[in-house]
Amino acid sequence: MSSSTASLARQWTTWGPVVAALVLVAAWGRDLPGFAVGLIALCLIAAVLAAVHHAEVIAHRVGEPYGSLVLAVAVTVIEVGLIVTLMAGGGEKTSTYARDTVFAAVMITCNGIVGLSLLVAALRNRVAVFNAEGSGGALATVCTLATMTLVLPTFTTSHPGPEFSSAQLAFAAVASICLYGVFVGVQTVRHRDYFLPVPRPGQDSAEEHADPPTRRDAWTSLGLLVVALVAVVGNAKLISPTIEDGVESAGLPKAVVGVVIALMVLLPETLAAVRAARRDRVQTSLNLAYGSAIASIGLTIPAIALASIWLSGPLVLGLGPLHMVLLVLTGVVSALTVVPGRATLLQGSVHLAIFAAFVFLSFSP
């Protein structure tokens, strides 16, 4: 990257969150015309991209796999904020937003991001190489969390409908946060080497030898990251009625709202994973994908469980038969992909086919 391009990137990622926050303050509590909603949407996208940029700066400072963890947590904070703001005051019509968004995040990360990353890496290097130990453990955590929080509510009998009782929801929340904590400990401390990119013989990446940002730059990025996250959550709240009205007027299922939220939040994560795959750092791509899925469930469900104390309306978490089939298929195919520690463009294509089926069936169930 040239110095002028780097300078431009620093400028827009500095001013983007600030402008988005100012727009949020100016528009809060007002009736917004169409052009204002469009402007807010642009500011929201800029804030999301800026947030991930600053998370990457911090990640470069702290190194792998901490960098992937920072990105995953940053994206999950955005997701939790969007879900809570959409559910606040929404009543019964928003009862499935948490389930739909978390399930969409799992499908996007485990099929969309993983498939695209494997495809890009395999096209450039014929075979994508990664650590089966770390990726396998992460996948097992995703499957366990998804089953405990999205499948079991459909079969429990203490509460009518696909919902947890208060005690069951509390157990699921505590179990999720504990399992997430164990995963983070294994990823960053006990078995950190399982989550580092696998070097090829003679491989030499200039980026690996680039000087990390200074401490001042890292703290600046941390501050701007916080501003960007606040701007994202607030601006999403402002445009959420437009998203809901658009889905309703088009006659689409309510689950589409969750898919739109997840796609919007995980787009920067996808770009980061693809960039890593192009540099033959597939393990970083998988860290981002599975780490985001784990954080999405392990942090979102406890947050929503806590928020349900004051949120009105029911909290529906259980998946229907169609989505359960997609989840089981994702788990089986992912296990077959991860176990060998090597993948070709076939595995990437299979994951993308499952992702395409998920998107199509979300709009046409």
Coordinates of C-alpha atoms in Angstrom, one line a residue:
M1 CA 0.0 0.0 0.0
S2 CA 1.4 3.4 -1.0
S3 CA 1.9 6.1 1.5
S4 CA -0.9 8.3 -0.1
T5 CA -3.3 5.3 0.0
A6 CA -2.4 4.5 3.6
S7 CA -2.9 8.2 4.5
L8 CA -6.3 8.3 2.8
A9 CA -7.3 5.1 4.7
R10 CA -6.4 6.6 8.0
Q11 CA -8.3 9.7 7.2
W12 CA -11.6 8.1 6.3
T13 CA -11.5 5.5 9.1
T14 CA -10.9 8.4 11.5
W15 CA -13.6 10.7 10.3
G16 CA -16.1 8.0 9.3
P17 CA -17.0 7.0 12.9
V18 CA -17.1 10.6 14.0
V19 CA -19.4 11.6 11.1
A20 CA -21.7 8.6 11.8
A21 CA -21.9 9.5 15.5
L22 CA -22.8 13.1 14.6
V23 CA -25.5 12.0 12.2
L24 CA -26.9 9.7 14.9
V25 CA -27.1 12.6 17.3
A26 CA -28.8 14.9 14.7
A27 CA -31.3 12.3 13.6
W28 CA -32.3 10.7 16.9
G29 CA -35.9 11.0 17.8
R30 CA -36.9 12.5 14.5
D31 CA -39.2 11.4 11.7
L32 CA -36.8 10.6 8.8
P33 CA -37.6 11.1 5.1
G34 CA -36.3 8.7 2.5
F35 CA -33.1 10.5 1.7
A36 CA -32.2 10.8 5.4
V37 CA -32.6 7.0 5.8
G38 CA -30.2 6.5 2.8
L39 CA -27.7 8.9 4.3
I40 CA -27.8 7.1 7.6
A41 CA -27.4 3.7 5.9
L42 CA -24.3 5.0 4.2
C43 CA -22.9 6.2 7.5
L44 CA -23.8 2.9 9.1
I45 CA -21.8 1.0 6.5
A46 CA -18.9 3.4 6.8
A47 CA -18.9 2.9 10.6
V48 CA -19.0 -0.9 10.3
L49 CA -16.0 -0.9 7.9
A50 CA -14.1 1.6 10.0
A51 CA -14.8 -0.5 13.1
V52 CA -13.3 -3.6 11.5
H53 CA -10.3 -1.5 10.3
H54 CA -9.5 -0.3 13.8
A55 CA -10.0 -3.8 15.1
E56 CA -7.4 -5.0 12.6
V57 CA -5.0 -2.3 13.7
I58 CA -5.4 -3.5 17.3
A59 CA -5.1 -7.1 16.0
H60 CA -1.8 -6.3 14.3
R61 CA -0.6 -4.8 17.6
V62 CA -1.4 -7.9 19.7
G63 CA -0.8 -10.6 17.0
E64 CA -2.5 -13.9 16.2
P65 CA -4.7 -15.5 17.3
Y66 CA -5.6 -12.5 19.5
G67 CA -6.2 -10.5 16.4
S68 CA -9.0 -12.8 15.2
L69 CA -10.5 -12.7 18.7
V70 CA -10.6 -8.9 18.7
L71 CA -12.4 -8.9 15.3
A72 CA -14.9 -11.6 16.4
V73 CA -15.7 -9.8 19.6
A74 CA -16.0 -6.4 17.9
V75 CA -18.4 -7.9 15.3
T76 CA -20.4 -9.7 18.0
V77 CA -20.8 -6.5 20.0
I78 CA -22.3 -4.9 16.9
E79 CA -24.6 -7.8 16.4
V80 CA -25.8 -7.9 20.0
G81 CA -26.5 -4.1 19.8
L82 CA -28.5 -4.5 16.6
I83 CA -30.6 -7.3 18.0
V84 CA -31.4 -5.6 21.3
T85 CA -32.2 -2.3 19.6
L86 CA -34.5 -4.0 17.2
M87 CA -36.2 -6.0 19.9
A88 CA -36.6 -3.1 22.3
G89 CA -40.2 -2.1 22.2
G90 CA -40.9 -4.4 19.3
G91 CA -43.1 -6.8 21.3
E92 CA -44.2 -10.2 19.8
K93 CA -43.3 -9.4 16.2
T94 CA -39.6 -9.3 17.1
S95 CA -39.7 -12.5 19.2
T96 CA -37.6 -14.4 16.6
Y97 CA -35.0 -11.8 15.7
A98 CA -32.4 -13.2 18.1
R99 CA -32.8 -16.7 16.8
D100 CA -32.9 -15.7 13.2
T101 CA -29.9 -13.5 13.4
V102 CA -27.7 -16.0 15.4
F103 CA -28.7 -18.8 13.0
A104 CA -27.9 -16.6 10.0
A105 CA -24.6 -15.7 11.5
V106 CA -23.7 -19.4 12.0
M107 CA -24.7 -20.2 8.4
I108 CA -22.8 -17.2 7.0
T109 CA -19.6 -17.9 8.9
C110 CA -19.5 -21.7 8.7
N111 CA -20.6 -21.9 5.0
G112 CA -20.3 -18.5 3.4
I113 CA -17.0 -17.3 4.9
V114 CA -15.4 -20.7 5.2
G115 CA -16.5 -21.7 1.7
L116 CA -15.3 -18.4 0.1
S117 CA -12.0 -18.5 2.0
L118 CA -11.3 -22.1 1.0
L119 CA -12.2 -21.4 -2.6
V120 CA -9.9 -18.4 -2.9
A121 CA -7.0 -20.2 -1.2
A122 CA -7.4 -23.3 -3.3
L123 CA -7.6 -21.4 -6.6
R124 CA -4.4 -19.6 -5.8
N125 CA -2.5 -22.5 -4.2
R126 CA -4.4 -25.6 -5.4
V127 CA -4.7 -26.8 -1.7
A128 CA -5.7 -24.8 1.3
V129 CA -3.8 -25.9 4.4
F130 CA -4.8 -25.3 8.0
N131 CA -4.5 -26.8 11.5
A132 CA -7.1 -29.5 12.0
E133 CA -6.6 -29.5 15.8
G134 CA -7.6 -25.9 16.3
S135 CA -10.2 -25.7 13.6
G136 CA -11.8 -29.0 14.8
G137 CA -12.0 -27.8 18.3
A138 CA -13.6 -24.5 17.2
L139 CA -16.1 -26.4 15.0
A140 CA -17.1 -28.7 17.9
T141 CA -17.7 -25.7 20.1
V142 CA -19.9 -24.1 17.4
C143 CA -22.0 -27.3 16.9
T144 CA -22.4 -27.7 20.7
L145 CA -23.5 -24.1 21.3
A146 CA -25.8 -24.1 18.3
T147 CA -27.5 -27.3 19.4
M148 CA -27.9 -26.2 23.0
T149 CA -29.3 -22.8 22.2
L150 CA -31.2 -23.2 18.9
V151 CA -32.2 -26.9 18.7
L152 CA -33.1 -27.9 22.3
P153 CA -35.8 -25.1 22.8
T154 CA -37.8 -26.9 20.1
F155 CA -38.0 -30.1 22.1
T156 CA -38.2 -28.9 25.7
T157 CA -41.6 -29.2 27.4
S158 CA -41.5 -26.8 30.4
H159 CA -42.7 -23.9 28.2
P160 CA -45.2 -24.0 25.4
G161 CA -43.7 -23.4 21.9
P162 CA -40.1 -23.3 20.9
E163 CA -39.0 -21.4 23.9
F164 CA -36.9 -22.0 27.0
S165 CA -38.3 -21.6 30.5
S166 CA -36.6 -18.9 32.6
A167 CA -34.5 -21.5 34.3
Q168 CA -33.6 -23.2 31.0
L169 CA -32.7 -19.9 29.5
A170 CA -30.5 -19.0 32.4
F171 CA -28.7 -22.4 32.2
A172 CA -28.2 -22.0 28.4
A173 CA -26.8 -18.5 28.9
V174 CA -24.4 -19.5 31.7
A175 CA -23.3 -22.6 29.7
S176 CA -22.7 -20.5 26.6
I177 CA -20.6 -17.9 28.3
C178 CA -18.6 -20.6 30.1
L179 CA -17.9 -22.6 27.0
Y180 CA -16.9 -19.4 25.2
G181 CA -14.5 -18.5 28.0
V182 CA -12.9 -22.0 27.8
F183 CA -12.5 -21.7 24.0
V184 CA -10.8 -18.3 24.4
G185 CA -8.5 -19.7 27.0
V186 CA -7.5 -22.6 24.8
Q187 CA -7.1 -20.4 21.7
T188 CA -5.0 -17.7 23.3
V189 CA -3.1 -19.5 26.1
R190 CA -3.1 -23.2 26.5
H191 CA -3.0 -24.3 22.8
R192 CA -2.3 -21.1 21.0
D193 CA -0.1 -22.9 18.4
Y194 CA -3.2 -24.8 17.1
F195 CA -4.6 -21.5 15.9
L196 CA -1.6 -20.1 14.1
P197 CA -1.3 -20.2 10.3
V198 CA 0.5 -23.2 8.8
P199 CA 3.6 -22.0 7.0
R200 CA 4.5 -23.6 3.6
P201 CA 8.2 -24.4 2.8
G202 CA 10.0 -21.3 1.6
Q203 CA 7.0 -19.1 2.3
D204 CA 7.9 -15.5 3.2
S205 CA 5.3 -12.9 3.8
A206 CA 6.3 -9.2 3.9
E207 CA 3.3 -8.5 6.0
E208 CA 4.6 -10.8 8.8
H209 CA 7.7 -8.6 9.0
A210 CA 5.8 -5.3 8.9
D211 CA 6.3 -3.2 12.1
P212 CA 3.2 -3.3 14.3
P213 CA 1.4 -0.1 15.1
T214 CA 2.7 2.0 17.9
R215 CA 0.9 1.9 21.3
R216 CA -0.5 5.4 20.6
D217 CA -2.0 4.3 17.3
A218 CA -3.4 1.2 19.0
W219 CA -5.1 3.3 21.7
T220 CA -6.4 5.7 19.1
S221 CA -7.9 2.8 17.2
L222 CA -9.5 1.5 20.3
G223 CA -11.2 4.8 21.0
L224 CA -12.4 5.1 17.4
L225 CA -13.6 1.5 17.5
V226 CA -15.8 2.3 20.5
V227 CA -17.2 5.4 18.7
A228 CA -17.8 3.3 15.6
L229 CA -19.7 0.6 17.5
V230 CA -21.9 3.2 19.2
A231 CA -22.6 4.8 15.8
V232 CA -23.4 1.4 14.2
V233 CA -25.9 0.4 17.0
G234 CA -27.6 3.8 17.1
N235 CA -27.9 4.2 13.3
A236 CA -29.2 0.7 12.9
K237 CA -31.9 1.5 15.4
L238 CA -32.8 4.5 13.2
I239 CA -33.2 2.6 10.0
S240 CA -34.6 -0.6 11.5
P241 CA -38.3 0.5 10.9
T242 CA -37.4 0.9 7.2
I243 CA -35.9 -2.6 7.0
E244 CA -38.9 -4.1 8.7
D245 CA -41.4 -2.2 6.5
G246 CA -39.5 -3.2 3.4
V247 CA -39.6 -6.9 4.3
E248 CA -43.3 -6.7 5.3
S249 CA -44.3 -4.8 2.1
A250 CA -42.4 -7.3 -0.1
G251 CA -44.3 -10.2 1.6
L252 CA -41.1 -11.8 2.7
P253 CA -40.8 -14.0 5.9
K254 CA -39.8 -12.2 9.1
A255 CA -36.6 -14.3 9.2
V256 CA -35.3 -12.2 6.3
V257 CA -34.7 -9.3 8.8
G258 CA -32.3 -11.5 10.8
V259 CA -30.5 -12.5 7.6
V260 CA -30.1 -8.9 6.5
I261 CA -28.7 -8.0 10.0
A262 CA -26.2 -10.8 9.9
L263 CA -25.1 -10.1 6.3
M264 CA -24.6 -6.4 7.2
V265 CA -22.6 -7.1 10.3
L266 CA -20.5 -9.9 8.9
L267 CA -19.6 -8.3 5.5
P268 CA -16.4 -6.7 6.9
E269 CA -15.5 -10.0 8.6
T270 CA -15.9 -11.7 5.3
L271 CA -13.6 -9.3 3.5
A272 CA -11.0 -9.8 6.3
A273 CA -11.2 -13.6 5.9
V274 CA -10.8 -13.4 2.1
R275 CA -7.8 -11.1 2.4
A276 CA -6.2 -13.6 4.7
A277 CA -7.0 -16.5 2.4
R278 CA -5.4 -14.6 -0.5
R279 CA -2.2 -14.4 1.5
D280 CA -2.4 -18.2 2.1
R281 CA -3.3 -17.7 5.8
V282 CA -6.3 -20.0 5.8
Q283 CA -6.0 -20.7 9.5
T284 CA -6.6 -17.0 10.1
S285 CA -9.7 -17.1 7.9
L286 CA -11.1 -20.1 9.8
N287 CA -10.3 -18.4 13.1
L288 CA -12.3 -15.4 12.0
A289 CA -15.2 -17.6 10.7
Y290 CA -15.5 -20.1 13.6
G291 CA -14.5 -17.5 16.2
S292 CA -17.3 -15.2 15.0
A293 CA -19.8 -18.1 15.1
I294 CA -18.8 -19.0 18.7
A295 CA -18.9 -15.4 19.8
S296 CA -22.2 -14.8 18.1
I297 CA -23.8 -17.6 20.1
G298 CA -21.7 -17.5 23.3
L299 CA -22.1 -13.8 23.8
T300 CA -25.4 -13.0 22.1
I301 CA -27.5 -15.6 23.9
P302 CA -26.4 -14.5 27.4
A303 CA -26.9 -10.8 26.4
I304 CA -30.4 -11.5 25.1
A305 CA -31.2 -13.6 28.1
L306 CA -30.2 -10.7 30.4
A307 CA -32.1 -8.2 28.2
S308 CA -35.2 -10.4 28.2
I309 CA -35.8 -9.3 31.8
W310 CA -36.9 -5.9 30.6
L311 CA -37.7 -6.6 26.9
S312 CA -41.4 -7.1 26.2
G313 CA -42.8 -10.1 24.3
P314 CA -41.6 -13.8 24.1
L315 CA -38.2 -15.0 23.2
V316 CA -38.4 -17.7 20.5
L317 CA -35.1 -19.5 20.1
G318 CA -36.0 -23.0 18.7
L319 CA -35.4 -23.7 15.0
G320 CA -37.9 -25.2 12.7
P321 CA -37.3 -28.5 10.8
L322 CA -36.0 -26.8 7.7
H323 CA -33.3 -24.9 9.5
M324 CA -32.4 -27.9 11.6
V325 CA -31.7 -29.9 8.5
L326 CA -29.4 -27.1 7.2
L327 CA -27.6 -27.0 10.6
V328 CA -27.0 -30.7 10.7
L329 CA -25.8 -30.7 7.1
T330 CA -23.5 -27.8 7.9
G331 CA -22.0 -29.7 10.9
V332 CA -21.4 -33.0 9.0
V333 CA -19.9 -31.3 5.9
S334 CA -17.7 -29.0 8.1
A335 CA -16.4 -32.0 10.1
L336 CA -15.4 -33.7 6.8
T337 CA -13.7 -30.5 5.6
V338 CA -11.8 -29.8 8.8
V339 CA -10.6 -33.3 9.8
P340 CA -7.9 -33.7 7.1
G341 CA -6.4 -30.3 7.6
R342 CA -6.4 -29.7 3.9
A343 CA -9.1 -28.7 1.4
T344 CA -9.5 -28.1 -2.3
L345 CA -11.9 -26.0 -4.3
L346 CA -14.5 -28.8 -4.0
Q347 CA -14.9 -28.4 -0.3
G348 CA -15.2 -24.6 -0.7
S349 CA -17.8 -25.1 -3.4
V350 CA -19.8 -27.5 -1.3
H351 CA -19.9 -24.9 1.6
L352 CA -21.0 -22.2 -0.8
A353 CA -23.8 -24.4 -2.2
I354 CA -25.1 -24.9 1.4
F355 CA -24.9 -21.1 2.0
A356 CA -26.7 -20.4 -1.3
A357 CA -29.5 -22.9 -0.3
F358 CA -29.8 -21.1 3.1
V359 CA -30.2 -17.7 1.5
F360 CA -32.6 -18.9 -1.1
L361 CA -34.8 -20.8 1.4
S362 CA -34.8 -17.7 3.7
F363 CA -36.5 -15.7 1.0
S364 CA -38.6 -18.7 -0.3
P365 CA -39.1 -21.2 2.5

